[in-house]
PDB file of C-alpha atoms in Angstrom:
ATOM      1  CA  MET A 152     203.052 214.599  76.367  1.00 46.00           C
ATOM      2  CA  ALA A 153     204.051 218.161  75.916  1.00 50.00           C
ATOM      3  CA  LEU A 154     207.029 217.013  73.954  1.00 57.00           C
ATOM      4  CA  LEU A 155     204.816 215.451  71.305  1.00 59.00           C
ATOM      5  CA  PRO A 156     204.357 217.463  68.176  1.00 72.00           C
ATOM      6  CA  THR A 157     201.064 219.183  67.728  1.00 78.00           C
ATOM      7  CA  GLY A 158     200.145 217.245  64.617  1.00 79.00           C
ATOM      8  CA  PHE A 159     200.766 213.966  66.301  1.00 83.00           C
ATOM      9  CA  LYS A 160     198.830 215.091  69.331  1.00 84.00           C
ATOM     10  CA  GLU A 161     195.864 216.028  67.204  1.00 85.00           C
ATOM     11  CA  ARG A 162     196.159 212.762  65.404  1.00 86.00           C
ATOM     12  CA  LEU A 163     196.169 210.907  68.682  1.00 86.00           C
ATOM     13  CA  GLU A 164     193.164 212.852  69.931  1.00 86.00           C
ATOM     14  CA  GLN A 165     191.306 212.031  66.728  1.00 88.00           C
ATOM     15  CA  MET A 166     192.149 208.375  67.122  1.00 90.00           C
ATOM     16  CA  GLU A 167     190.980 208.506  70.744  1.00 90.00           C
ATOM     17  CA  LEU A 168     187.816 210.230  69.673  1.00 91.00           C
ATOM     18  CA  CYS A 169     187.323 207.727  66.899  1.00 91.00           C
ATOM     19  CA  ARG A 170     187.920 204.915  69.356  1.00 91.00           C
ATOM     20  CA  ASN A 171     185.432 206.371  71.809  1.00 91.00           C
ATOM     21  CA  GLN A 172     182.878 206.795  69.018  1.00 90.00           C
ATOM     22  CA  ARG A 173     183.398 203.205  67.961  1.00 91.00           C
ATOM     23  CA  LEU A 174     183.068 202.049  71.535  1.00 92.00           C
ATOM     24  CA  SER A 175     179.887 204.090  71.819  1.00 91.00           C
ATOM     25  CA  LEU A 176     178.629 202.591  68.577  1.00 91.00           C
ATOM     26  CA  LEU A 177     179.557 199.110  69.765  1.00 92.00           C
ATOM     27  CA  GLN A 178     177.800 199.762  73.064  1.00 92.00           C
ATOM     28  CA  ALA A 179     174.771 201.089  71.231  1.00 92.00           C
ATOM     29  CA  GLU A 180     174.885 198.099  68.864  1.00 91.00           C
ATOM     30  CA  LYS A 181     175.220 195.819  71.853  1.00 91.00           C
ATOM     31  CA  GLU A 182     172.228 197.444  73.479  1.00 92.00           C
ATOM     32  CA  VAL A 183     170.296 197.186  70.214  1.00 93.00           C
ATOM     33  CA  GLN A 184     171.263 193.533  69.904  1.00 92.00           C
ATOM     34  CA  PHE A 185     170.226 192.947  73.508  1.00 93.00           C
ATOM     35  CA  THR A 186     166.933 194.697  72.881  1.00 93.00           C
ATOM     36  CA  LYS A 187     166.450 192.677  69.690  1.00 92.00           C
ATOM     37  CA  SER A 188     167.289 189.509  71.610  1.00 93.00           C
ATOM     38  CA  GLN A 189     164.703 190.405  74.240  1.00 93.00           C
ATOM     39  CA  VAL A 190     162.126 191.200  71.572  1.00 94.00           C
ATOM     40  CA  LEU A 191     162.980 187.962  69.773  1.00 93.00           C
ATOM     41  CA  ALA A 192     162.775 185.983  73.002  1.00 93.00           C
ATOM     42  CA  SER A 193     159.455 187.652  73.765  1.00 93.00           C
ATOM     43  CA  LYS A 194     158.214 186.829  70.276  1.00 93.00           C
ATOM     44  CA  ILE A 195     159.447 183.243  70.579  1.00 94.00           C
ATOM     45  CA  SER A 196     157.683 182.978  73.936  1.00 93.00           C
ATOM     46  CA  ALA A 197     154.525 184.435  72.391  1.00 94.00           C
ATOM     47  CA  ILE A 198     154.817 181.982  69.488  1.00 95.00           C
ATOM     48  CA  LYS A 199     155.269 179.084  71.914  1.00 94.00           C
ATOM     49  CA  LEU A 200     152.285 180.313  73.909  1.00 94.00           C
ATOM     50  CA  ALA A 201     150.272 180.646  70.698  1.00 94.00           C
ATOM     51  CA  ASP A 202     151.371 177.132  69.661  1.00 94.00           C
ATOM     52  CA  HIS A 203     150.300 175.830  73.052  1.00 94.00           C
ATOM     53  CA  ARG A 204     146.965 177.595  72.728  1.00 94.00           C
ATOM     54  CA  CYS A 205     146.571 176.212  69.199  1.00 94.00           C
ATOM     55  CA  LEU A 206     147.298 172.721  70.504  1.00 94.00           C
ATOM     56  CA  ASN A 207     144.715 173.182  73.251  1.00 95.00           C
ATOM     57  CA  LEU A 208     142.209 174.522  70.739  1.00 95.00           C
ATOM     58  CA  GLN A 209     142.886 171.577  68.418  1.00 95.00           C
ATOM     59  CA  GLN A 210     142.307 169.193  71.312  1.00 95.00           C
ATOM     60  CA  GLN A 211     139.091 171.015  72.193  1.00 95.00           C
ATOM     61  CA  ILE A 212     138.028 170.935  68.534  1.00 95.00           C
ATOM     62  CA  ALA A 213     138.773 167.202  68.366  1.00 95.00           C
ATOM     63  CA  SER A 214     136.786 166.695  71.571  1.00 94.00           C
ATOM     64  CA  LYS A 215     133.890 168.766  70.183  1.00 94.00           C
ATOM     65  CA  HIS A 216     134.031 166.791  66.925  1.00 94.00           C
ATOM     66  CA  PHE A 217     133.792 163.587  68.941  1.00 94.00           C
ATOM     67  CA  VAL A 218     130.822 164.965  70.889  1.00 94.00           C
ATOM     68  CA  ILE A 219     129.180 166.125  67.640  1.00 95.00           C
ATOM     69  CA  SER A 220     129.783 162.732  66.051  1.00 94.00           C
ATOM     70  CA  SER A 221     128.339 161.053  69.131  1.00 94.00           C
ATOM     71  CA  LEU A 222     125.296 163.336  69.065  1.00 95.00           C
ATOM     72  CA  LYS A 223     124.788 162.725  65.330  1.00 94.00           C
ATOM     73  CA  SER A 224     124.879 158.994  65.969  1.00 94.00           C
ATOM     74  CA  ARG A 225     122.361 159.431  68.796  1.00 94.00           C
ATOM     75  CA  ILE A 226     120.145 161.589  66.571  1.00 95.00           C
ATOM     76  CA  ASP A 227     120.266 158.952  63.811  1.00 94.00           C
ATOM     77  CA  CYS A 228     119.351 156.280  66.365  1.00 94.00           C
ATOM     78  CA  LEU A 229     116.480 158.422  67.688  1.00 94.00           C
ATOM     79  CA  ASP A 230     115.303 159.114  64.128  1.00 94.00           C
ATOM     80  CA  SER A 231     115.238 155.381  63.456  1.00 93.00           C
ATOM     81  CA  GLN A 232     113.356 154.769  66.702  1.00 94.00           C
ATOM     82  CA  TYR A 233     110.950 157.587  65.826  1.00 94.00           C
ATOM     83  CA  VAL A 234     110.256 156.013  62.432  1.00 94.00           C
ATOM     84  CA  ASP A 235     109.631 152.617  64.070  1.00 94.00           C
ATOM     85  CA  VAL A 236     107.409 154.095  66.781  1.00 94.00           C
ATOM     86  CA  SER A 237     105.585 156.193  64.193  1.00 93.00           C
ATOM     87  CA  GLN A 238     104.881 153.100  62.098  1.00 94.00           C
ATOM     88  CA  GLN A 239     103.700 151.216  65.195  1.00 94.00           C
ATOM     89  CA  PHE A 240     101.510 154.175  66.144  1.00 93.00           C
ATOM     90  CA  ARG A 241      99.957 154.286  62.671  1.00 94.00           C
ATOM     91  CA  ALA A 242      99.355 150.522  62.779  1.00 94.00           C
ATOM     92  CA  LEU A 243      97.804 150.741  66.259  1.00 94.00           C
ATOM     93  CA  LYS A 244      95.722 153.750  65.232  1.00 93.00           C
ATOM     94  CA  SER A 245      94.438 151.840  62.211  1.00 94.00           C
ATOM     95  CA  GLU A 246      93.708 148.823  64.414  1.00 93.00           C
ATOM     96  CA  VAL A 247      91.879 151.026  66.938  1.00 94.00           C
ATOM     97  CA  GLN A 248      89.831 152.583  64.131  1.00 94.00           C
ATOM     98  CA  GLU A 249      88.950 149.110  62.846  1.00 93.00           C
ATOM     99  CA  LEU A 250      87.989 148.004  66.363  1.00 93.00           C
ATOM    100  CA  GLU A 251      85.898 151.150  66.843  1.00 93.00           C
ATOM    101  CA  GLU A 252      84.190 150.482  63.504  1.00 92.00           C
ATOM    102  CA  LEU A 253      83.550 146.870  64.555  1.00 92.00           C
ATOM    103  CA  GLU A 254      82.206 148.124  67.889  1.00 92.00           C
ATOM    104  CA  ARG A 255      79.840 150.505  66.084  1.00 92.00           C
ATOM    105  CA  GLU A 256      78.719 147.725  63.742  1.00 92.00           C
ATOM    106  CA  LYS A 257      78.255 145.401  66.729  1.00 91.00           C
ATOM    107  CA  ASP A 258      76.188 148.061  68.509  1.00 92.00           C
ATOM    108  CA  LYS A 259      74.074 148.574  65.377  1.00 91.00           C
ATOM    109  CA  TYR A 260      73.655 144.817  65.005  1.00 91.00           C
ATOM    110  CA  PHE A 261      72.772 144.481  68.698  1.00 90.00           C
ATOM    111  CA  VAL A 262      70.187 147.287  68.467  1.00 92.00           C
ATOM    112  CA  SER A 263      68.765 145.774  65.285  1.00 90.00           C
ATOM    113  CA  GLU A 264      68.645 142.274  66.793  1.00 90.00           C
ATOM    114  CA  THR A 265      67.120 143.638  70.006  1.00 91.00           C
ATOM    115  CA  LYS A 266      64.394 145.423  68.050  1.00 90.00           C
ATOM    116  CA  GLU A 267      63.839 142.334  65.947  1.00 90.00           C
ATOM    117  CA  MET A 268      63.638 140.107  69.033  1.00 90.00           C
ATOM    118  CA  GLU A 269      61.297 142.544  70.753  1.00 91.00           C
ATOM    119  CA  GLY A 270      59.120 142.548  67.641  1.00 90.00           C
ATOM    120  CA  PHE A 271      59.302 138.762  67.478  1.00 91.00           C
ATOM    121  CA  LYS A 272      58.405 138.535  71.170  1.00 91.00           C
ATOM    122  CA  VAL A 273      55.375 140.780  70.635  1.00 92.00           C
ATOM    123  CA  GLU A 274      54.323 138.704  67.602  1.00 91.00           C
ATOM    124  CA  LEU A 275      54.917 135.500  69.564  1.00 90.00           C
ATOM    125  CA  GLU A 276      52.786 136.732  72.444  1.00 91.00           C
ATOM    126  CA  LYS A 277      50.052 137.709  69.997  1.00 91.00           C
ATOM    127  CA  PHE A 278      50.356 134.309  68.336  1.00 91.00           C
ATOM    128  CA  ALA A 279      50.250 132.534  71.720  1.00 90.00           C
ATOM    129  CA  VAL A 280      47.099 134.412  72.748  1.00 92.00           C
ATOM    130  CA  GLU A 281      45.481 133.791  69.353  1.00 91.00           C
ATOM    131  CA  SER A 282      46.517 130.131  69.399  1.00 90.00           C
ATOM    132  CA  ARG A 283      45.083 129.630  72.877  1.00 90.00           C
ATOM    133  CA  LYS A 284      41.841 131.196  71.715  1.00 91.00           C
ATOM    134  CA  GLN A 285      41.743 128.957  68.634  1.00 91.00           C
ATOM    135  CA  VAL A 286      42.697 125.900  70.669  1.00 89.00           C
ATOM    136  CA  GLN A 287      40.016 126.662  73.233  1.00 90.00           C
ATOM    137  CA  GLU A 288      37.488 127.189  70.455  1.00 89.00           C
ATOM    138  CA  LEU A 289      38.529 123.922  68.781  1.00 87.00           C
ATOM    139  CA  LYS A 290      38.492 122.149  72.127  1.00 86.00           C
ATOM    140  CA  ASN A 291      35.010 123.432  72.806  1.00 87.00           C
ATOM    141  CA  GLN A 292      33.952 122.450  69.286  1.00 88.00           C
ATOM    142  CA  VAL A 293      35.412 118.932  69.680  1.00 84.00           C
ATOM    143  CA  GLU A 294      33.727 118.501  73.050  1.00 83.00           C
ATOM    144  CA  GLN A 295      30.482 119.724  71.552  1.00 84.00           C
ATOM    145  CA  ASP A 296      30.901 117.350  68.572  1.00 78.00           C
ATOM    146  CA  ASP A 297      31.682 114.489  70.945  1.00 72.00           C
ATOM    147  CA  TYR A 298      28.701 115.362  73.039  1.00 71.00           C
ATOM    148  CA  CYS A 299      26.482 115.560  69.958  1.00 74.00           C
ATOM    149  CA  ASN A 300      27.834 112.215  68.713  1.00 69.00           C
ATOM    150  CA  GLY A 301      27.276 110.629  72.106  1.00 60.00           C
ATOM    151  CA  ARG A 302      30.942 110.169  73.147  1.00 53.00           C
ATOM    152  CA  SER A 303      33.457 112.142  75.079  1.00 49.00           C
ATOM    153  CA  ARG A 304      37.241 112.283  74.840  1.00 47.00           C
ATOM    154  CA  GLY A 305      37.832 111.007  78.307  1.00 48.00           C
ATOM    155  CA  ASP A 306      40.841 111.632  80.496  1.00 45.00           C
ATOM    156  CA  ASP A 307      43.296 110.031  78.098  1.00 47.00           C
ATOM    157  CA  SER A 308      42.674 112.665  75.383  1.00 49.00           C
ATOM    158  CA  LYS A 309      45.406 115.325  75.037  1.00 51.00           C
ATOM    159  CA  MET A 310      45.999 118.334  72.779  1.00 50.00           C
ATOM    160  CA  TYR A 311      49.450 119.394  71.483  1.00 50.00           C
ATOM    161  CA  VAL A 312      50.718 122.239  69.369  1.00 48.00           C
ATOM    162  CA  VAL A 313      53.327 120.562  67.137  1.00 48.00           C
ATOM    163  CA  TYR A 314      55.085 122.633  64.430  1.00 46.00           C
ATOM    164  CA  GLY A 315      52.227 125.044  63.986  1.00 49.00           C
ATOM    165  CA  HIS A 316      49.511 122.348  64.025  1.00 50.00           C
ATOM    166  CA  LEU A 317      46.976 121.582  66.699  1.00 49.00           C
ATOM    167  CA  VAL A 318      46.975 117.834  67.331  1.00 50.00           C
ATOM    168  CA  ILE A 319      44.266 116.266  69.474  1.00 48.00           C
ATOM    169  CA  ILE A 320      45.107 112.748  70.581  1.00 47.00           C
ATOM    170  CA  SER A 321      42.181 110.800  72.020  1.00 46.00           C
ATOM    171  CA  GLY A 322      41.401 107.194  72.686  1.00 42.00           C
ATOM    172  CA  PHE A 323      39.286 106.994  69.534  1.00 41.00           C
ATOM    173  CA  GLN A 324      40.852 109.158  66.862  1.00 43.00           C
ATOM    174  CA  ASP A 325      43.397 111.968  66.189  1.00 43.00           C
ATOM    175  CA  PHE A 326      42.462 115.408  64.958  1.00 43.00           C
ATOM    176  CA  LYS A 327      45.032 117.631  63.206  1.00 43.00           C
ATOM    177  CA  VAL A 328      44.225 121.298  62.608  1.00 43.00           C
ATOM    178  CA  ASP A 329      46.500 124.004  61.030  1.00 44.00           C
ATOM    179  CA  VAL A 330      46.980 126.846  63.461  1.00 42.00           C
ATOM    180  CA  GLU A 331      49.641 128.957  61.613  1.00 43.00           C
ATOM    181  CA  ASN A 332      52.745 128.223  59.565  1.00 42.00           C
ATOM    182  CA  ILE A 333      55.228 128.835  62.415  1.00 41.00           C
ATOM    183  CA  CYS A 334      57.861 126.356  63.529  1.00 41.00           C
ATOM    184  CA  THR A 335      57.603 125.604  67.242  1.00 42.00           C
ATOM    185  CA  PRO A 336      60.648 123.617  68.446  1.00 41.00           C
ATOM    186  CA  LEU A 337      59.945 120.121  69.787  1.00 38.00           C
ATOM    187  CA  ALA A 338      61.346 121.223  73.136  1.00 40.00           C
ATOM    188  CA  GLU A 339      58.421 123.666  73.401  1.00 43.00           C
ATOM    189  CA  LEU A 340      55.604 121.129  72.947  1.00 41.00           C
ATOM    190  CA  GLU A 341      52.755 122.395  75.011  1.00 44.00           C
ATOM    191  CA  VAL A 342      50.112 120.182  76.505  1.00 42.00           C
ATOM    192  CA  LEU A 343      46.818 122.002  76.597  1.00 40.00           C
TER     193      LEU A 343
END
């Protein structure tokens, strides 16, 4: 090597240096490329992970949409049932109000009829007492007239109250006297 000229030696050293620099640059470039490859692989992995997460989220969203759709359908069904039940409730409420009104009217009518019947009963009792008095008076008068005329009614004579008239049926003749203009049913004929 000592035999080589100085210029050539310097040239050779420069070439060696240049080669070493290029090798260093290539090594650095290789390391950069390796680092970039790692970063790229990491990014690709992150992208794949993000894609997987997106797919999962889309599936969850689709599932939630299905649940929401199902719930909306259920809500619509319940709304329809609520409308039907509400209409039935209004109809039943109206019917109950009508029945309550009828019950009140029935109670009023019952009270009115009870008062009327009680009044009628009192009047009927008064009429019965008065009629008995009048019948007894007429009976006494007839007996007195018979006695004065020299005849008596005998056992076959009977007195009836028929449709508000006193009827005396005897073996000789019939007497008919107005007691009061009240209809007494035939079933209530009273033998005095």
